[in-house]
Every structure is written in structure tokens, then in C-alpha cells.
Short mmCIF file of C-alpha atoms in Angstrom, two decimals:
data_model
loop_
_atom_site.label_atom_id
_atom_site.label_comp_id
_atom_site.label_asym_id
_atom_site.label_seq_id
_atom_site.Cartn_x
_atom_site.Cartn_y
_atom_site.Cartn_z
CA UNK A 45 -42.84 5.38 35.95
CA UNK A 46 -43.12 1.66 36.74
CA UNK A 47 -44.12 0.89 33.15
CA UNK A 48 -41.07 2.73 31.75
CA UNK A 49 -38.80 0.95 34.24
CA UNK A 50 -40.20 -2.46 33.29
CA UNK A 51 -39.78 -1.72 29.59
CA UNK A 52 -36.17 -0.65 30.17
CA UNK A 53 -35.41 -3.86 32.14
CA UNK A 54 -36.98 -6.00 29.41
CA UNK A 55 -34.90 -4.22 26.77
CA UNK A 56 -31.69 -4.81 28.74
CA UNK A 57 -32.55 -8.49 29.17
CA UNK A 58 -33.07 -8.85 25.42
CA UNK A 59 -29.76 -7.14 24.71
CA UNK A 60 -28.03 -9.45 27.18
CA UNK A 61 -29.66 -12.52 25.63
CA UNK A 62 -28.63 -11.46 22.11
CA UNK A 63 -25.04 -10.85 23.27
CA UNK A 64 -24.96 -14.30 24.90
CA UNK A 65 -26.27 -15.93 21.73
CA UNK A 66 -23.73 -14.03 19.64
CA UNK A 67 -20.88 -15.29 21.82
CA UNK A 68 -22.23 -18.85 21.78
CA UNK A 69 -22.61 -19.11 18.02
CA UNK A 70 -19.85 -16.80 16.86
CA UNK A 71 -22.24 -14.17 15.49
CA UNK A 72 -20.68 -10.73 15.45
CA UNK A 73 -22.65 -7.49 15.54
CA UNK A 74 -22.43 -5.56 12.26
CA UNK A 75 -19.46 -3.23 11.92
CA UNK A 76 -20.17 0.48 11.62
CA UNK A 77 -19.69 2.04 8.22
CA UNK A 78 -16.04 2.80 7.40
CA UNK A 79 -14.80 6.36 7.80
CA UNK A 80 -13.19 6.42 4.35
CA UNK A 81 -15.10 7.30 1.17
CA UNK A 82 -15.87 4.70 -1.50
CA UNK A 83 -14.26 6.77 -4.24
CA UNK A 84 -13.89 5.63 -7.83
CA UNK A 85 -12.05 7.02 -10.81
CA UNK A 86 -14.23 4.92 -13.12
CA UNK A 87 -17.67 5.63 -11.67
CA UNK A 88 -17.88 2.20 -10.00
CA UNK A 89 -20.63 1.68 -7.40
CA UNK A 90 -18.95 0.03 -4.40
CA UNK A 91 -22.10 -0.34 -2.32
CA UNK A 92 -22.75 -3.96 -3.49
CA UNK A 93 -19.20 -5.03 -2.53
CA UNK A 94 -19.49 -3.21 0.78
CA UNK A 95 -22.80 -4.94 1.52
CA UNK A 96 -21.41 -8.39 0.75
CA UNK A 97 -18.42 -7.80 3.00
CA UNK A 98 -20.67 -6.42 5.74
CA UNK A 99 -22.68 -9.65 5.64
CA UNK A 100 -19.53 -11.84 5.58
CA UNK A 101 -20.50 -13.28 2.21
CA UNK A 102 -16.85 -13.75 1.32
CA UNK A 103 -17.16 -15.83 -1.84
CA UNK A 104 -19.69 -13.49 -3.40
CA UNK A 105 -17.54 -10.53 -2.37
CA UNK A 106 -14.54 -12.17 -4.03
CA UNK A 107 -16.46 -12.68 -7.25
CA UNK A 108 -17.79 -9.11 -7.13
CA UNK A 109 -14.20 -7.89 -6.69
CA UNK A 110 -13.10 -9.76 -9.80
CA UNK A 111 -15.99 -8.35 -11.83
CA UNK A 112 -14.97 -4.85 -10.76
CA UNK A 113 -11.38 -5.51 -11.85
CA UNK A 114 -12.62 -6.73 -15.24
CA UNK A 115 -14.79 -3.63 -15.63
CA UNK A 116 -11.90 -1.33 -14.66
CA UNK A 117 -9.78 -2.83 -17.44
CA UNK A 118 -12.59 -3.26 -20.00
CA UNK A 119 -11.98 -7.00 -20.02
CA UNK A 120 -15.50 -8.27 -19.30
CA UNK A 121 -15.70 -10.03 -22.66
CA UNK A 122 -12.39 -11.81 -22.17
CA UNK A 123 -13.08 -12.70 -18.53
CA UNK A 124 -9.43 -12.64 -17.48
CA UNK A 125 -6.62 -10.16 -16.79
CA UNK A 126 -2.95 -10.21 -17.67
CA UNK A 127 -0.04 -8.39 -16.07
CA UNK A 128 -0.39 -5.41 -18.43
CA UNK A 129 -4.08 -5.12 -17.57
CA UNK A 130 -3.27 -5.06 -13.86
CA UNK A 131 -0.64 -2.35 -14.38
CA UNK A 132 -3.34 -0.11 -15.89
CA UNK A 133 -5.96 -0.51 -13.13
CA UNK A 134 -7.16 2.80 -11.68
CA UNK A 135 -5.24 3.69 -8.54
CA UNK A 136 -8.19 5.23 -6.69
CA UNK A 137 -10.36 2.17 -7.27
CA UNK A 138 -7.71 -0.33 -6.18
CA UNK A 139 -7.22 1.63 -2.97
CA UNK A 140 -10.98 1.56 -2.30
CA UNK A 141 -11.16 -2.21 -2.88
CA UNK A 142 -8.15 -2.80 -0.65
CA UNK A 143 -9.51 -0.63 2.17
CA UNK A 144 -12.90 -2.40 2.08
CA UNK A 145 -11.37 -5.88 2.34
CA UNK A 146 -8.96 -4.78 5.04
CA UNK A 147 -11.66 -3.03 7.09
CA UNK A 148 -14.33 -5.72 7.03
CA UNK A 149 -11.86 -8.55 7.69
CA UNK A 150 -10.13 -6.67 10.54
CA UNK A 151 -6.88 -6.76 8.60
CA UNK A 152 -7.04 -10.47 7.80
CA UNK A 153 -7.72 -10.18 4.06
CA UNK A 154 -6.83 -7.70 1.33
CA UNK A 155 -4.06 -6.89 -1.13
CA UNK A 156 -1.91 -5.19 1.51
CA UNK A 157 -1.97 -8.30 3.67
CA UNK A 158 -0.97 -10.41 0.66
CA UNK A 159 1.88 -7.99 -0.06
CA UNK A 160 3.27 -8.45 3.46
CA UNK A 161 3.18 -12.23 3.09
CA UNK A 162 4.79 -12.14 -0.38
CA UNK A 163 7.70 -9.99 0.82
CA UNK A 164 8.09 -11.93 4.09
CA UNK A 165 8.80 -15.02 1.96
CA UNK A 166 11.63 -13.22 0.18
CA UNK A 167 9.58 -12.09 -2.81
CA UNK A 168 9.73 -8.69 -4.49
CA UNK A 169 6.33 -7.28 -5.34
CA UNK A 170 6.04 -6.78 -9.07
CA UNK A 171 8.48 -9.63 -9.75
CA UNK A 172 7.06 -13.11 -10.22
CA UNK A 173 9.07 -16.25 -9.52
CA UNK A 174 7.55 -19.76 -9.37
CA UNK A 175 9.41 -20.51 -6.14
CA UNK A 176 7.95 -17.53 -4.25
CA UNK A 177 4.51 -18.13 -5.79
CA UNK A 178 4.51 -21.69 -4.48
CA UNK A 179 5.65 -20.58 -1.03
CA UNK A 180 2.90 -17.97 -1.03
CA UNK A 181 0.32 -20.53 -2.13
CA UNK A 182 1.37 -22.83 0.69
CA UNK A 183 1.23 -20.02 3.27
CA UNK A 184 -2.24 -18.75 2.37
CA UNK A 185 -3.50 -22.30 1.66
CA UNK A 186 -4.13 -21.89 -2.05
CA UNK A 187 -2.08 -25.07 -2.36
CA UNK A 188 -2.38 -28.47 -0.70
CA UNK A 189 -0.01 -31.39 -0.99
CA UNK A 190 2.09 -29.47 -3.50
CA UNK A 191 -0.87 -28.86 -5.80
CA UNK A 192 -2.82 -25.67 -6.51
CA UNK A 193 -6.42 -25.88 -5.37
CA UNK A 194 -9.32 -25.21 -7.67
CA UNK A 195 -11.35 -22.09 -6.99
CA UNK A 196 -14.26 -24.05 -5.52
CA UNK A 197 -11.88 -25.68 -3.01
CA UNK A 198 -10.82 -22.39 -1.44
CA UNK A 199 -11.90 -21.34 2.04
CA UNK A 200 -14.52 -18.58 1.92
CA UNK A 201 -14.98 -18.16 5.66
CA UNK A 202 -13.70 -15.65 8.24
CA UNK A 203 -11.48 -18.45 9.57
CA UNK A 204 -9.51 -18.70 6.31
CA UNK A 205 -5.75 -18.12 6.66
CA UNK A 206 -4.46 -14.56 6.57
CA UNK A 207 -4.16 -13.33 2.98
CA UNK A 208 -6.38 -16.12 1.63
CA UNK A 209 -8.80 -13.56 0.20
CA UNK A 210 -9.40 -11.95 -2.19
CA UNK A 211 -8.58 -15.04 -4.24
CA UNK A 212 -9.18 -13.30 -7.56
CA UNK A 213 -5.41 -12.73 -7.58
CA UNK A 214 -4.88 -16.46 -7.38
CA UNK A 215 -7.48 -17.60 -9.92
CA UNK A 216 -8.93 -14.92 -12.16
CA UNK A 217 -6.06 -12.47 -12.47
CA UNK A 218 -3.13 -14.83 -12.64
CA UNK A 219 -4.56 -17.50 -14.92
CA UNK A 220 -2.15 -20.35 -15.48
CA UNK A 221 1.02 -18.66 -14.25
CA UNK A 222 -0.20 -17.44 -10.84
CA UNK A 223 1.36 -14.02 -11.36
CA UNK A 224 -1.58 -12.11 -9.89
CA UNK A 225 -0.26 -11.42 -6.38
CA UNK A 226 3.08 -9.99 -7.49
CA UNK A 227 1.43 -7.73 -10.07
CA UNK A 228 -1.60 -6.47 -8.21
CA UNK A 229 0.15 -5.84 -4.88
CA UNK A 230 2.78 -3.83 -6.74
CA UNK A 231 0.10 -1.75 -8.45
CA UNK A 232 -1.82 -1.20 -5.20
CA UNK A 233 1.24 -0.05 -3.29
CA UNK A 234 3.00 2.11 -5.87
CA UNK A 235 0.19 3.32 -8.14
CA UNK A 236 0.34 6.90 -6.85
CA UNK A 237 4.08 7.17 -7.47
CA UNK A 238 3.92 5.30 -10.79
CA UNK A 239 1.11 7.41 -12.24
CA UNK A 240 2.94 10.63 -11.39
CA UNK A 241 6.28 9.37 -12.72
CA UNK A 242 4.71 8.05 -15.92
CA UNK A 243 3.43 11.54 -16.76
CA UNK A 244 6.63 13.29 -15.69
CA UNK A 245 5.00 15.02 -12.70
CA UNK A 246 8.20 14.96 -10.68
CA UNK A 247 7.17 17.05 -7.69
CA UNK A 248 3.91 15.12 -7.32
CA UNK A 249 5.84 11.84 -7.51
CA UNK A 250 8.18 13.21 -4.86
CA UNK A 251 5.27 13.87 -2.51
CA UNK A 252 3.77 10.45 -3.21
CA UNK A 253 7.13 8.90 -2.36
CA UNK A 254 7.10 10.71 0.97
CA UNK A 255 3.56 9.44 1.65
CA UNK A 256 4.67 5.84 1.11
CA UNK A 257 6.87 6.03 4.16
CA UNK A 258 4.28 7.35 6.60
CA UNK A 259 4.60 4.14 8.61
CA UNK A 260 8.12 5.14 9.60
CA UNK A 261 7.14 8.28 11.45
CA UNK A 262 7.87 7.96 15.17
CA UNK A 263 5.72 10.13 17.51
CA UNK A 264 7.51 12.40 19.95
CA UNK A 265 6.43 11.58 23.52
CA UNK A 266 6.80 15.12 24.80
CA UNK A 267 5.01 16.68 21.79
CA UNK A 268 2.09 14.38 20.93
CA UNK A 269 0.12 17.20 19.28
CA UNK A 270 2.75 17.59 16.53
CA UNK A 271 2.83 15.14 13.58
CA UNK A 272 5.62 12.62 14.00
CA UNK A 273 8.85 13.14 12.04
CA UNK A 274 9.94 10.60 9.47
CA UNK A 275 12.86 8.51 10.74
CA UNK A 276 14.90 7.82 7.60
CA UNK A 277 17.18 5.29 9.28
CA UNK A 278 14.17 3.06 10.11
CA UNK A 279 13.02 2.61 6.51
CA UNK A 280 13.87 -0.97 5.45
CA UNK A 281 16.16 -1.48 2.47
CA UNK A 282 13.42 -3.36 0.59
CA UNK A 283 11.15 -0.31 0.81
CA UNK A 284 13.85 2.06 -0.41
CA UNK A 285 14.89 -0.28 -3.21
CA UNK A 286 11.30 -0.58 -4.45
CA UNK A 287 10.98 3.19 -4.78
CA UNK A 288 14.44 3.54 -6.28
CA UNK A 289 13.64 1.10 -9.09
CA UNK A 290 10.64 3.21 -10.10
CA UNK A 291 12.49 6.53 -10.09
CA UNK A 292 15.37 5.09 -12.14
CA UNK A 293 13.00 3.43 -14.64
CA UNK A 294 10.73 6.39 -15.35
CA UNK A 295 13.47 9.04 -15.37
CA UNK A 296 15.69 7.16 -17.78
CA UNK A 297 18.32 6.69 -15.08
CA UNK A 298 18.53 10.36 -14.04
CA UNK A 299 16.74 10.19 -10.68
CA UNK A 300 16.67 7.75 -7.78
CA UNK A 301 18.39 6.93 -4.50
CA UNK A 302 20.98 4.80 -6.29
CA UNK A 303 21.78 7.68 -8.66
CA UNK A 304 22.22 10.01 -5.67
CA UNK A 305 24.41 7.41 -3.99
CA UNK A 306 26.87 7.37 -6.87
CA UNK A 307 27.08 11.16 -6.90
CA UNK A 308 27.51 11.30 -3.13
CA UNK A 309 30.35 8.77 -3.19
CA UNK A 310 32.08 10.53 -6.09
CA UNK A 311 31.94 13.97 -4.51
CA UNK A 312 35.18 15.32 -3.02
CA UNK A 313 38.09 13.25 -1.75
CA UNK A 314 37.57 9.88 -0.12
CA UNK A 315 39.73 10.97 2.82
CA UNK A 316 37.23 13.69 3.73
CA UNK A 317 34.26 13.01 5.99
CA UNK A 318 31.05 12.49 4.10
CA UNK A 319 29.37 15.22 6.14
CA UNK A 320 32.01 17.71 4.97
CA UNK A 321 31.37 16.81 1.33
CA UNK A 322 27.61 17.09 1.64
CA UNK A 323 27.34 20.73 0.56
CA UNK A 324 29.17 19.88 -2.65
CA UNK A 325 26.71 17.03 -3.18
CA UNK A 326 23.76 19.39 -2.66
CA UNK A 327 25.13 21.75 -5.29
CA UNK A 328 25.64 18.85 -7.71
CA UNK A 329 22.02 17.64 -7.50
CA UNK A 330 20.52 21.15 -7.39
CA UNK A 331 18.92 20.90 -3.97
CA UNK A 332 19.41 24.53 -2.87
CA UNK A 333 16.90 25.53 -5.56
CA UNK A 334 14.38 22.77 -4.87
CA UNK A 335 11.89 24.42 -2.46
CA UNK A 336 11.07 27.30 -4.84
CA UNK A 337 12.00 26.15 -8.34
CA UNK A 338 8.61 25.06 -9.71
CA UNK A 339 10.07 24.67 -13.20
CA UNK A 340 10.95 21.16 -12.03
CA UNK A 341 7.29 20.34 -11.49
CA UNK A 342 6.78 18.63 -14.84
CA UNK A 343 8.66 18.02 -18.03
CA UNK A 344 11.78 16.55 -19.60
CA UNK A 345 14.02 15.09 -16.87
CA UNK A 346 17.06 16.20 -18.88
CA UNK A 347 16.29 19.79 -17.90
CA UNK A 348 16.68 18.90 -14.19
CA UNK A 349 20.01 18.11 -12.48
CA UNK A 350 20.87 14.42 -12.30
CA UNK A 351 20.03 13.00 -8.87
CA UNK A 352 17.66 15.81 -7.95
CA UNK A 353 14.79 13.48 -6.99
CA UNK A 354 13.60 12.12 -4.63
CA UNK A 355 14.05 15.19 -2.46
CA UNK A 356 11.22 15.59 0.02
CA UNK A 357 12.09 12.69 2.30
CA UNK A 358 13.84 15.40 4.27
CA UNK A 359 10.52 17.14 5.02
CA UNK A 360 10.10 17.47 8.76
CA UNK A 361 7.22 18.45 11.03
CA UNK A 362 9.62 19.07 13.88
CA UNK A 363 9.25 22.84 13.55
CA UNK A 364 5.47 22.96 13.08
CA UNK A 365 5.55 21.98 9.42
CA UNK A 366 8.18 24.40 8.18
CA UNK A 367 11.27 22.34 8.93
CA UNK A 368 13.48 20.41 6.58
CA UNK A 369 16.16 17.90 7.49
CA UNK A 370 18.85 19.11 5.10
CA UNK A 371 21.17 16.16 5.59
CA UNK A 372 18.50 13.45 5.43
CA UNK A 373 20.37 11.65 2.64
CA UNK A 374 23.10 10.69 5.10
CA UNK A 375 20.58 8.98 7.39
CA UNK A 376 19.79 6.07 5.04
CA UNK A 377 20.96 2.71 6.35
CA UNK A 378 24.38 2.18 4.65
CA UNK A 379 23.60 -1.53 4.29
CA UNK A 380 20.96 -0.63 1.68
CA UNK A 381 23.68 0.07 -0.88
CA UNK A 382 22.74 3.68 -1.51
#
């Protein structure tokens, strides 16, 4: 009994000493494996990237990330990517890369973090302007004294500024025009919606649109066991406008929030309350048929009423998953121009 007790005390002392040393020298214990799967649509092995990130080998992880992007686009021979190449990167793989960087940096690095910085500076993801690119470069310290840094001058440490890594978007992807951040953050965020829209899978695109706005669900204090309802009025205009541009583009101008807005404003007499004209609007866009009419699932948008999509933003969990907020379209912030 005494021997076991002594061994236990010695073990606790060693643990305490290791913890003290870790605090003194900034050494962090290894993070547990992430709960998400390292899935790939292109049969990419993400274990090497995961290992590099686990060991805080940030520069090697950055270079591994770029090699993966080249492989995903079959551009290994060329050694660089253009905007069109980025637009074709596999959605599943980009999400895996983004999750790994976000997880192992505790939210400091990753494409999503770079997206937040880009938009906070007044930029629109997917749209490159030299002014926003320079502001972004200054913010994440890819620039110094008004000049872009060379790759070897970047900061590959956990103390680098937020959004500083991965820097493949600032060197490898963007080349001479520094267009990488705008392009790759757009692809990462909207790839699910874009891929569905590009193949005319309208109902799938509708569901992917709903998923984009998960951040704007507000939990109900008195019913914590029920998934939070989506609060339409809290969705920022920039988020709605980004989705609207995609729906309008891929439907040839037949679907989108802006298309619905024009129909809604043109319905009935202007002297009537908008709420009173809403049923006429629903008939015009074909919403009474939407829950059961699976003929709208895929195909020529000309066979579907103008303004029909997006529709499922009105989905509500308020009645245990079977509810639907019929008048959700009236809840959009009027300042958004829809």
C-alpha cells in the first residue's frame, strides 16, 4: 500500500513539474483529435496536414496546404492557381482544410477567419479590388511599409496576427495580383450552394442556403432542448446579398431575394398593407405548392414560377420540426433593399 501511494505521489509531482515547465516556456499540451472527419472528395490523405498542425509546424503546414490545393486542381506541374482553378476546388476538401486550420489554431487562422477580416474592411468575398487587398495585407501583416512581404518574411508562429495563415492565399494562389483571399474565401463559404445551383438542383440549393444562416438561430431560454429558430431579421444585408447574387446568376434571373422583392412590391395596390398582399405574392411565386411539389427538385428553371426560390428560410423548429414561418419574407431587414 505504501509503495502504491509513493508511486502515485511521484507521478503527481512529475505532472505538476511538467505543467509548471509548460507555463514557463509557453509549451501547450497536445490538443485532442478533432471530432469532425477528415473527409475528401478527391481521396486526399489529410493525416500529414493534421500532424503538422498538431505539432505547430505552421510553415510546413502552409506548404502542405498549398500542395493539396494544387493536387485538387491538377495544377502540380504549373505550381500555381488562378481564380478559375479556385472556383473548381472540391467543396468537401476545402471544408476539411478550413476546419483543420481553425481547430488547431483555436480560431486564429483559416479561410473563415480571413473571410471575416476581408468583409470587415468593406470587401465583398469573390470580388477583388486592390484597395481592399492592400487593407487586408496591412491587417494580417502580409505587408510592411506599404510593400508586400516575400513568402520567407511571413510570420509562421502561433503569435502571428489573426488571419495571417494559411498564406498560400497570399503567395501561391494569388500570384502577382493577390486575388487569392477574395476567391478562396468565396469558394469555401458558398461551395455547397454554388455546386447545387450549377447543376440545377434547386431544392438542394435551397437547403444549403438555409444551412448558411445557422449562425442566426437564437436559442429559446424556456425550451433549450428544441433547436433554435432562425431569426430572419438578424441576418445582415451583406449575407443576404451574397446569396442573392448566386441565385440570380445561376437561375438566369428567375430566382433570388431581389427577384422576390420586385414581385412583392408589385403585388396589389400600394395603399394596401404589405401583409394583406402577401397571399397574392405567395400565389405568384408558387409557394403553396412548394412543400410537396418535387418536380421543382431539378431541371429547367423556366418550368418553375419566377421568384419561387429561395423558399426554405421559413423553416422553423418551433413546433418540433414541423413548423413553417409562412410570412418569413416580410421579416427581412427593409434596409437590405429586398
